[in-house]
Coordinates of C-alpha atoms in Angstrom, one line a residue:
X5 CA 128.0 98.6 8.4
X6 CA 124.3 99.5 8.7
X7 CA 122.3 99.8 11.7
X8 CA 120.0 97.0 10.6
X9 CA 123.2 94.8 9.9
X10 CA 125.0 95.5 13.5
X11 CA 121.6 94.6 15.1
X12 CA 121.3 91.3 13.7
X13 CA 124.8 90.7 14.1
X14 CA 124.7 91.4 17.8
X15 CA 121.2 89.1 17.7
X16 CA 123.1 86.0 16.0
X17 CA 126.3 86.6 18.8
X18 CA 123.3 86.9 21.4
X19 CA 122.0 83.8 20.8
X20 CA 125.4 82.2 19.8
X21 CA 126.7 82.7 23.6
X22 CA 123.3 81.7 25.1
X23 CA 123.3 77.9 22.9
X24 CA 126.9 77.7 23.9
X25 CA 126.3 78.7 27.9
X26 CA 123.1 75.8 27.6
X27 CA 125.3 73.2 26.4
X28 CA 128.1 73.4 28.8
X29 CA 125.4 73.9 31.8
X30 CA 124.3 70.4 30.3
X31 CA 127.7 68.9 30.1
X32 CA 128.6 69.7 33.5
X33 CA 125.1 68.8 35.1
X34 CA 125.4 64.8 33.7
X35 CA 128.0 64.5 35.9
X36 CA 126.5 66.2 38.9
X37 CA 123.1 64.9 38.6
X38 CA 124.0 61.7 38.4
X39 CA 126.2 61.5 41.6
X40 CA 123.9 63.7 43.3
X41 CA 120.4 62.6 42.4
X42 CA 120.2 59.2 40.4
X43 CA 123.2 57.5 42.6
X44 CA 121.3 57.9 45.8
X45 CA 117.8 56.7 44.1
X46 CA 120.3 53.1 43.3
X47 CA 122.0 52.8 46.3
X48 CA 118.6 53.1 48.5
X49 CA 117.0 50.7 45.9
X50 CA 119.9 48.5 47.4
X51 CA 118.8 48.8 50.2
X52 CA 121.5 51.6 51.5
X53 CA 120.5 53.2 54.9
X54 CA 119.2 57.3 54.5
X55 CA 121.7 58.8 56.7
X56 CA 124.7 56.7 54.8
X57 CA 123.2 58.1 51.3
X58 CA 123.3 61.2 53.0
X59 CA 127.1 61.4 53.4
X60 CA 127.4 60.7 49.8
X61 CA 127.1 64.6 49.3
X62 CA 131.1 64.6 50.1
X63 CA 131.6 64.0 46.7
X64 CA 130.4 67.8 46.5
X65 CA 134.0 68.9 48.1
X66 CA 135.0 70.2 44.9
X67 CA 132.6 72.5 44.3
X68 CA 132.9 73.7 47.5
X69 CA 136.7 74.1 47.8
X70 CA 136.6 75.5 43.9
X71 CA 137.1 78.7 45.0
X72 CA 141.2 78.0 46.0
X73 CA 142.1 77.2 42.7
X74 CA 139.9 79.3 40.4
X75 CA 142.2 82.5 40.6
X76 CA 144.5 80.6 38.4
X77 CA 141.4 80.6 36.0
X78 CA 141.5 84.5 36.1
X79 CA 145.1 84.6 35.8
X80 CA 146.3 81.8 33.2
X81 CA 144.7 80.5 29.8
X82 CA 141.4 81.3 28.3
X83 CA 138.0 79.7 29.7
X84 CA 138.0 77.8 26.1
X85 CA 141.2 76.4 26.8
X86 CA 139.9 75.1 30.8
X87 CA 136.7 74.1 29.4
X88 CA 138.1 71.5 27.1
X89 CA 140.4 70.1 28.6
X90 CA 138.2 69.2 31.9
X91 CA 135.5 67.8 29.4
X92 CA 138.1 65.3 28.5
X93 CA 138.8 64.2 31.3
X94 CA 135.7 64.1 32.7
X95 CA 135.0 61.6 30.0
X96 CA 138.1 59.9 30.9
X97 CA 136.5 59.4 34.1
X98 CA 133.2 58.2 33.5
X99 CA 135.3 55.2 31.3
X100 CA 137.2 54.7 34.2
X101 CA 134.4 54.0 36.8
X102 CA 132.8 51.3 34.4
X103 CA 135.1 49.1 36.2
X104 CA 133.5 49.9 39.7
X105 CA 129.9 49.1 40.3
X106 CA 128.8 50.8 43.6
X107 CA 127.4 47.9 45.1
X108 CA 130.5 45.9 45.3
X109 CA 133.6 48.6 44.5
X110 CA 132.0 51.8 46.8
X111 CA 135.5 53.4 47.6
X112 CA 137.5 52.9 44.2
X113 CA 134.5 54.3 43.1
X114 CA 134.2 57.0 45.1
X115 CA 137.9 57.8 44.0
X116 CA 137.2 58.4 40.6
X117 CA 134.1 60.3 41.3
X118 CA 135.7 63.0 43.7
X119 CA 138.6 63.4 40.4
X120 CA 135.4 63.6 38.5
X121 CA 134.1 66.1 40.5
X122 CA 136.8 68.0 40.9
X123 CA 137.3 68.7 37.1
X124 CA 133.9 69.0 36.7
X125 CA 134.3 71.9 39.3
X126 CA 136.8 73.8 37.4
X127 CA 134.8 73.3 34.3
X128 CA 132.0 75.3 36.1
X129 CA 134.6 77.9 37.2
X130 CA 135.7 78.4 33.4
X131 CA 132.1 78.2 32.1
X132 CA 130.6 80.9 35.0
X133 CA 134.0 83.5 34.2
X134 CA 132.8 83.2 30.6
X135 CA 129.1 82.9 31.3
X136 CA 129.5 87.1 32.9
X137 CA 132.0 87.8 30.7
X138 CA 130.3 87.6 27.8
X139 CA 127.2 89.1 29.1
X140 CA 125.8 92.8 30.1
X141 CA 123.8 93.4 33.3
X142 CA 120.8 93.8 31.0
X143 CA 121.3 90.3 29.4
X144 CA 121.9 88.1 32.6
X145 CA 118.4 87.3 32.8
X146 CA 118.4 85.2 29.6
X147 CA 121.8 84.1 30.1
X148 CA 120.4 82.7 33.6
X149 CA 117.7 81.5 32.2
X150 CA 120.0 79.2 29.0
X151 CA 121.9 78.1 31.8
X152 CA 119.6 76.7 34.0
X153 CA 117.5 75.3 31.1
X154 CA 120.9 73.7 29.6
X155 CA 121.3 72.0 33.1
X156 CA 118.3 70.7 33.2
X157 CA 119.0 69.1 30.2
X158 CA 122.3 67.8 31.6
X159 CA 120.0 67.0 34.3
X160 CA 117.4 64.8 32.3
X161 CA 120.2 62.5 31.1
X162 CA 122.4 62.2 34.1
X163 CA 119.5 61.8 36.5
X164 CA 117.2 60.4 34.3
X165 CA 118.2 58.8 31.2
X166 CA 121.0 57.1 33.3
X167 CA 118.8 55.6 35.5
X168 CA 116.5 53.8 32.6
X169 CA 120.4 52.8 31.3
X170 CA 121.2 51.6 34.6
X171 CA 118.4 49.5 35.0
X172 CA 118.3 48.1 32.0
X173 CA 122.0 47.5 30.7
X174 CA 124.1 48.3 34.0
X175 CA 127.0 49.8 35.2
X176 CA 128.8 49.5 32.7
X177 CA 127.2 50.2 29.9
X178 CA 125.7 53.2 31.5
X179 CA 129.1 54.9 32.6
X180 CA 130.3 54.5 29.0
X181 CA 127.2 56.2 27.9
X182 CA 127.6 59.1 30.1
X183 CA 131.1 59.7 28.2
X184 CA 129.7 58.9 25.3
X185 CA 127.3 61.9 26.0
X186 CA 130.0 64.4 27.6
X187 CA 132.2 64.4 24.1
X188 CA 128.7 64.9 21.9
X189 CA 128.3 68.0 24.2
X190 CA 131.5 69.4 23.9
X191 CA 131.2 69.8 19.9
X192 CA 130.1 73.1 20.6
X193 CA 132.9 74.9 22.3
X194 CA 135.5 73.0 20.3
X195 CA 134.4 74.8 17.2
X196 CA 133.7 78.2 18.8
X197 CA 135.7 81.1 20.0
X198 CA 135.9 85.1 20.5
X199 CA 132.8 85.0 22.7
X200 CA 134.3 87.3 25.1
X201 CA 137.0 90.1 25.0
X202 CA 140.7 88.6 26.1
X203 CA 141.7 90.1 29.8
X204 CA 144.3 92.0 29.9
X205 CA 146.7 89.6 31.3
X206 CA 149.6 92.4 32.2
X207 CA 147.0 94.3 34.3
X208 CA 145.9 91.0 36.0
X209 CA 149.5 90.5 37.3
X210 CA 149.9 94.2 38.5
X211 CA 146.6 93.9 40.3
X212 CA 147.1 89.8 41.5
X213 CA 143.5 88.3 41.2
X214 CA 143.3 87.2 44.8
X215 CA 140.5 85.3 47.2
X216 CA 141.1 88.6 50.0
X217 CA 139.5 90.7 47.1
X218 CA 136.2 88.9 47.4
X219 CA 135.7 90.2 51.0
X220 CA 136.1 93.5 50.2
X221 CA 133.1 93.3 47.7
X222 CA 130.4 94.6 49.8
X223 CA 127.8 93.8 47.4
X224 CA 128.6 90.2 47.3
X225 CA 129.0 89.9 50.9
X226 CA 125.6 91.3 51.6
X227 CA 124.1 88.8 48.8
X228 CA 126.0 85.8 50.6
X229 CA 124.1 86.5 53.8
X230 CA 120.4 86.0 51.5
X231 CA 122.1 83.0 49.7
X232 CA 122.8 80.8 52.9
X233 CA 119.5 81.0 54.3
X234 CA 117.7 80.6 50.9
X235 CA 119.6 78.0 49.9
X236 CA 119.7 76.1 52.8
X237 CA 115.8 75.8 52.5
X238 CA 116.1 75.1 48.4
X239 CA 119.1 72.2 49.3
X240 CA 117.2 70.5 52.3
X241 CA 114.2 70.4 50.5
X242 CA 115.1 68.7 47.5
X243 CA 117.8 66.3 49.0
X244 CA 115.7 63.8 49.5
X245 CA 113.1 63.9 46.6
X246 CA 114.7 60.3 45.2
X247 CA 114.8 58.5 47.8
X248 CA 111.4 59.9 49.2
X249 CA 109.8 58.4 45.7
X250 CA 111.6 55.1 46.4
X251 CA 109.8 55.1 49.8
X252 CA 106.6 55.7 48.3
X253 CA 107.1 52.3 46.4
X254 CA 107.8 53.6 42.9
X255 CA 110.1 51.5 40.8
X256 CA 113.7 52.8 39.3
X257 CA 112.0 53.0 36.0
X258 CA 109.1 55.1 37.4
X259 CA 111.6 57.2 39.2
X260 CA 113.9 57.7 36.1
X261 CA 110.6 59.1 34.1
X262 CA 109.1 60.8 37.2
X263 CA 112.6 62.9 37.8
X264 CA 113.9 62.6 34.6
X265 CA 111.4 63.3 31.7
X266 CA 109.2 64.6 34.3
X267 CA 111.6 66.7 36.2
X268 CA 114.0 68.0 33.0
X269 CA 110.9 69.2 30.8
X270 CA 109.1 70.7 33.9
X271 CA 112.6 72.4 35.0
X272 CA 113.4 73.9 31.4
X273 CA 110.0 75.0 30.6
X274 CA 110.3 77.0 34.2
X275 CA 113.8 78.3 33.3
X276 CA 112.5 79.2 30.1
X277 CA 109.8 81.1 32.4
X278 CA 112.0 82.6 35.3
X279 CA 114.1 84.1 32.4
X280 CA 110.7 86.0 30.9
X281 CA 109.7 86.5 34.5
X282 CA 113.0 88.2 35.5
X283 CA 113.5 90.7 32.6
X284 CA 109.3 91.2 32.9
X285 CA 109.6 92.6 37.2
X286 CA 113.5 92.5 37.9
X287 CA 115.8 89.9 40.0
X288 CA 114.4 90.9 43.2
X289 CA 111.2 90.5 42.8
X290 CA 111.5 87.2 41.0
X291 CA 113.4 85.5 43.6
X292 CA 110.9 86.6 46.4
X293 CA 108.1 85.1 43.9
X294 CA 110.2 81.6 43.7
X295 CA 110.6 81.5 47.6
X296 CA 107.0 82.0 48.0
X297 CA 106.3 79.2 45.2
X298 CA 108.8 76.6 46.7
X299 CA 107.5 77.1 50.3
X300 CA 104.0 76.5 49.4
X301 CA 105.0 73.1 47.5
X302 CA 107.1 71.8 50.2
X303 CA 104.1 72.9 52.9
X304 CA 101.8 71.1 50.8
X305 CA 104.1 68.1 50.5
X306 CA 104.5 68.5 54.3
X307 CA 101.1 69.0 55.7
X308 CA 99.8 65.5 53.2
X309 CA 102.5 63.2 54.8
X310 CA 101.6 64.5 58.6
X311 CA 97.9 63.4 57.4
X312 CA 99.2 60.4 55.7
X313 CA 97.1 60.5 52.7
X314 CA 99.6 61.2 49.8
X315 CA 99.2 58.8 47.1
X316 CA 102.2 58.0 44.7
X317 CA 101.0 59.9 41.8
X318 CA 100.3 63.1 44.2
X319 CA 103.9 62.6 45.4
X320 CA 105.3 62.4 42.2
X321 CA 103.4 65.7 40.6
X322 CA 104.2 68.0 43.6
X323 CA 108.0 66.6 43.4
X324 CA 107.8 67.8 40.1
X325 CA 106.2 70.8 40.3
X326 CA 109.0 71.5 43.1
X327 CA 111.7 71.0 41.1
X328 CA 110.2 73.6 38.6
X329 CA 110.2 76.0 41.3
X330 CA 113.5 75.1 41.9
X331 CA 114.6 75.9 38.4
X332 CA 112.9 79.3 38.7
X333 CA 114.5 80.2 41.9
X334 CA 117.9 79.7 40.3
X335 CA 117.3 81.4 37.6
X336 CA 116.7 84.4 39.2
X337 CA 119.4 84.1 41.9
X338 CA 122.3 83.3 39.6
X339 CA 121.4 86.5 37.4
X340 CA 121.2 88.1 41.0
X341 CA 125.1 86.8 41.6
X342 CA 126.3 87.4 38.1
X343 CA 125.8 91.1 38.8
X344 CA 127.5 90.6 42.4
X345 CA 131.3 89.7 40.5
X346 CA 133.8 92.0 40.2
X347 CA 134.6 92.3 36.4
X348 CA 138.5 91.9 36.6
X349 CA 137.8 88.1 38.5
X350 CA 134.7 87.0 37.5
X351 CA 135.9 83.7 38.4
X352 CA 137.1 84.0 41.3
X353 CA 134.0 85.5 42.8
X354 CA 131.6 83.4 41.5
X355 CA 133.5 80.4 42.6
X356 CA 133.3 81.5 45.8
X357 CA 129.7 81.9 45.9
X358 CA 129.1 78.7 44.3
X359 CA 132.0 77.2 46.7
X360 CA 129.5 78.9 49.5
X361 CA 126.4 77.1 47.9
X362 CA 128.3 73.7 47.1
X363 CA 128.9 74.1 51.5
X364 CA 125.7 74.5 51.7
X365 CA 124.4 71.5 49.8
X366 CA 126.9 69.3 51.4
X367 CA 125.8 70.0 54.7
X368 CA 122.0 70.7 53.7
X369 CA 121.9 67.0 52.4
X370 CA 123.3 65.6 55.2
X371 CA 120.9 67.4 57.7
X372 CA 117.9 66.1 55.5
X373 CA 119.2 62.5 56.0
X374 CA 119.1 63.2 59.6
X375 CA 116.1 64.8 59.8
X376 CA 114.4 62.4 57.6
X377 CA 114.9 59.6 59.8
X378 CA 114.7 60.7 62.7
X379 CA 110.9 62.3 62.3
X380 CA 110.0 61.7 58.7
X381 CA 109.4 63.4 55.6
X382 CA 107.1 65.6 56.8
X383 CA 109.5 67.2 58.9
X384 CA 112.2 67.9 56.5
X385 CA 109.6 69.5 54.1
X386 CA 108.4 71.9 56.8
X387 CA 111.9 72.9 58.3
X388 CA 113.0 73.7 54.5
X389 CA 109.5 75.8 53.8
X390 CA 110.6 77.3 57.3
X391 CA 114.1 78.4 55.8
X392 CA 112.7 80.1 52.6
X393 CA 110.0 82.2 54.3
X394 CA 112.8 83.2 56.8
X395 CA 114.8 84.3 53.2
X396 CA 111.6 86.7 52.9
X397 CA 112.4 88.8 55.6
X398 CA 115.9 88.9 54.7
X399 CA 115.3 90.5 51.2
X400 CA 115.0 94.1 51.1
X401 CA 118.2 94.3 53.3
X402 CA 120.9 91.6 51.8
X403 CA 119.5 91.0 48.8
X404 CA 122.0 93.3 46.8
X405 CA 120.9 93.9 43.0
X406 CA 122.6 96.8 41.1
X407 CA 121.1 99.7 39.4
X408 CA 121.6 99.8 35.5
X409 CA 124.8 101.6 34.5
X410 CA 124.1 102.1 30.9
X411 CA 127.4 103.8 30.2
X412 CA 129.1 100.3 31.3
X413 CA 126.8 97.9 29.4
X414 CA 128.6 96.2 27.0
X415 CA 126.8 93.4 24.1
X416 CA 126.9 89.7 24.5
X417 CA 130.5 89.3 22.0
X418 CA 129.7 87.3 18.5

């Protein structure tokens, strides 16, 4: 085979594994978004008590406790095989809660959603192995980048879309919907395969993937002293960006196109972005330039309600415009914590430091519900600005980003 012909083959595998990583980033954001951002937006429309819709970030558990069972995605079956089968019954799921509006059936509800959750978990432990697996340290930046875009699409539907279903043909109608749209986006992993090379299974068991091996990873553990206090000021800050609109007077349909269309298009074009931005002036520097962009969004937001002069349309185009920030940040930290996993359990050290974020978000929201009641908006959006400039000084120590090892590099697999 020619030159020429092995470049374009490695091109067409290139972009092969980056469509594939978008649409399981979408699959498993519908589900996420929609407990986690267009839920609360209902439930407050009801009339449900901040500090109550706060507590709804339980339903996060999963994600945090992932990290217990995701050796076994190391050690047993291929990510193919785990993705599949926990987009099935996440679709199972979403047929099931039709039967359990939240207004009247909360706790049967809740039920199905932490099951829901807690596949949809282990579909993100399956899609994250594969995600570094299939990818070279000099790639990570685009595969980022298709990942956080394909959320945001995943996003769009389950925290938009849903919403305009919601409101306009209800429960029902808009849980079967949401399954009807997790089976579309599992086409394309049911008709793909060899996108990353098989482990070898007999060294696994010698060496016994195992949750003690994550501590001894010093550049992860480094990384997971930047990622609590950055993410604690990314999660605070954009907890309650819903129910803040709905305070503002907007209606559900508003909200849907505000955080939705609005949200979705402004987060992919910015993932689209961070991913140019990273491979332009490295991880490092890309995360310190999303910090500084996210603080000054969430000061402006915070410094307009302490004057009281923020008008719905200004709300809505900063919330925007912070959620695009948002986007960029995780672009560039998730390419920074792809290159933090040890290569022989990808898995299992990414599901820890998700695990570790999914903690923080849990806790995060809960503290914004708090905070927001107890001495407003404007509060909340200055202690969250407060947390990411404090993730500035914490950079050129923690934040652990490898140097290039050419000789390891290895092609994204056709």
């Amino acid at each position: 085979m020619s030159a020429t012909s092995m470049n374009l083959s490695a091109r067409a595998g290139t972009w092969t594994v980056l469509g594939l990583l978008a649409g399981l980033y979408a699959a498993q954001s519908v589900t996420g978004s929609m407990v986690q951002s267009a839920l609360p937006v209902a439930l407050r429309d009801a009339g449900m008590p901040l500090d109550q819709i706060g507590y709804l970030a339980v339903l996060f558990l999963p994600w945090a406790l992932k990290f217990l069972w995701a050796p076994l995605v190391d050690r047993y079956f291929t990510e193919r095989s785990w993705i599949l089968a926990c987009q099935a019954g996440v679709a199972a799921c979403f047929l099931a809660a039709a039967a359990f509006p939240p207004q009247t059936h909360l706790m049967p509800l809740s039920l199905v959603l932490l099951v829901m959750a807690t596949l949809a978990a282990t579909q993100d432990v399956a899609t994250d192995s594969l995600a570094v697996r299939a990818t070279s340290e000099a790639t990570r930046g685009a595969a980022s980048g298709a990942s956080t875009a394909g959320a945001y699409v995943g996003f769009l539907i389950g925290g938009g879309l849903w919403l305009m279903v919601y409101s306009a043909a209800g429960w029902a109608v808009s849980m079967v919907a949401m399954a009807g749209f997790i089976a579309l986006l599992s086409l394309p992993v049911l008709f793909s395969s060899g996108l990353a090379d098989r482990r070898d299974r007999e060294t696994s068991s010698v060496r016994r993937v195992a949750l003690r091996s994550v501590l001894s990873n010093r550049m992860l553990m480094k990384g997971i002293v930047f990622l609590l206090v950055y993410q604690i000021g990314i999660r605070m800050g954009s907890a309650m960006t819903g129910p803040y609109l709905v305070d503002k007077g907007l209606s559900l349909d508003a909200i849907g196109m505000v955080r939705g269309a609005g949200g979705a298009i402004a987060g992919f074009i910015a993932a689209t972005l961070g991913a140019l931005l990273v491979q332009a002036i490295g991880i490092k520097r890309a995360v310190i330039a999303a910090a500084i962009l996210n603080a000054a969004l969430l000061a402006a937001l915070a410094s307009l309600e302490a004057v009281g002069s923020i008008s719905q349309t200004l709300a809505a185009g900063l919330l925007i415009a912070q959620g695009a920030a948002v986007a960029l940040s995780f672009v560039a930290l998730y390419a920074a914590m792809m290159n933090w996993c040890n290569p022989d359990q990808t898995a299992t050290d990414f599901a820890a430091l998700q695990s570790l974020d999914a903690v923080i978000a849990i806790a995060a929201s809960a503290a914004a519900g708090h905070l927001g009641k107890l001495f407003g908006y404007g509060a909340l959006f200055s202690a969250s600005a407060a947390f990411l400039l404090a993730a500035l000084l914490l950079v050129s120590r923690f934040l652990a980003v490898p140097g290039r090892a050419p000789s390891q590099e290895r092609v994204l697999e056709p």
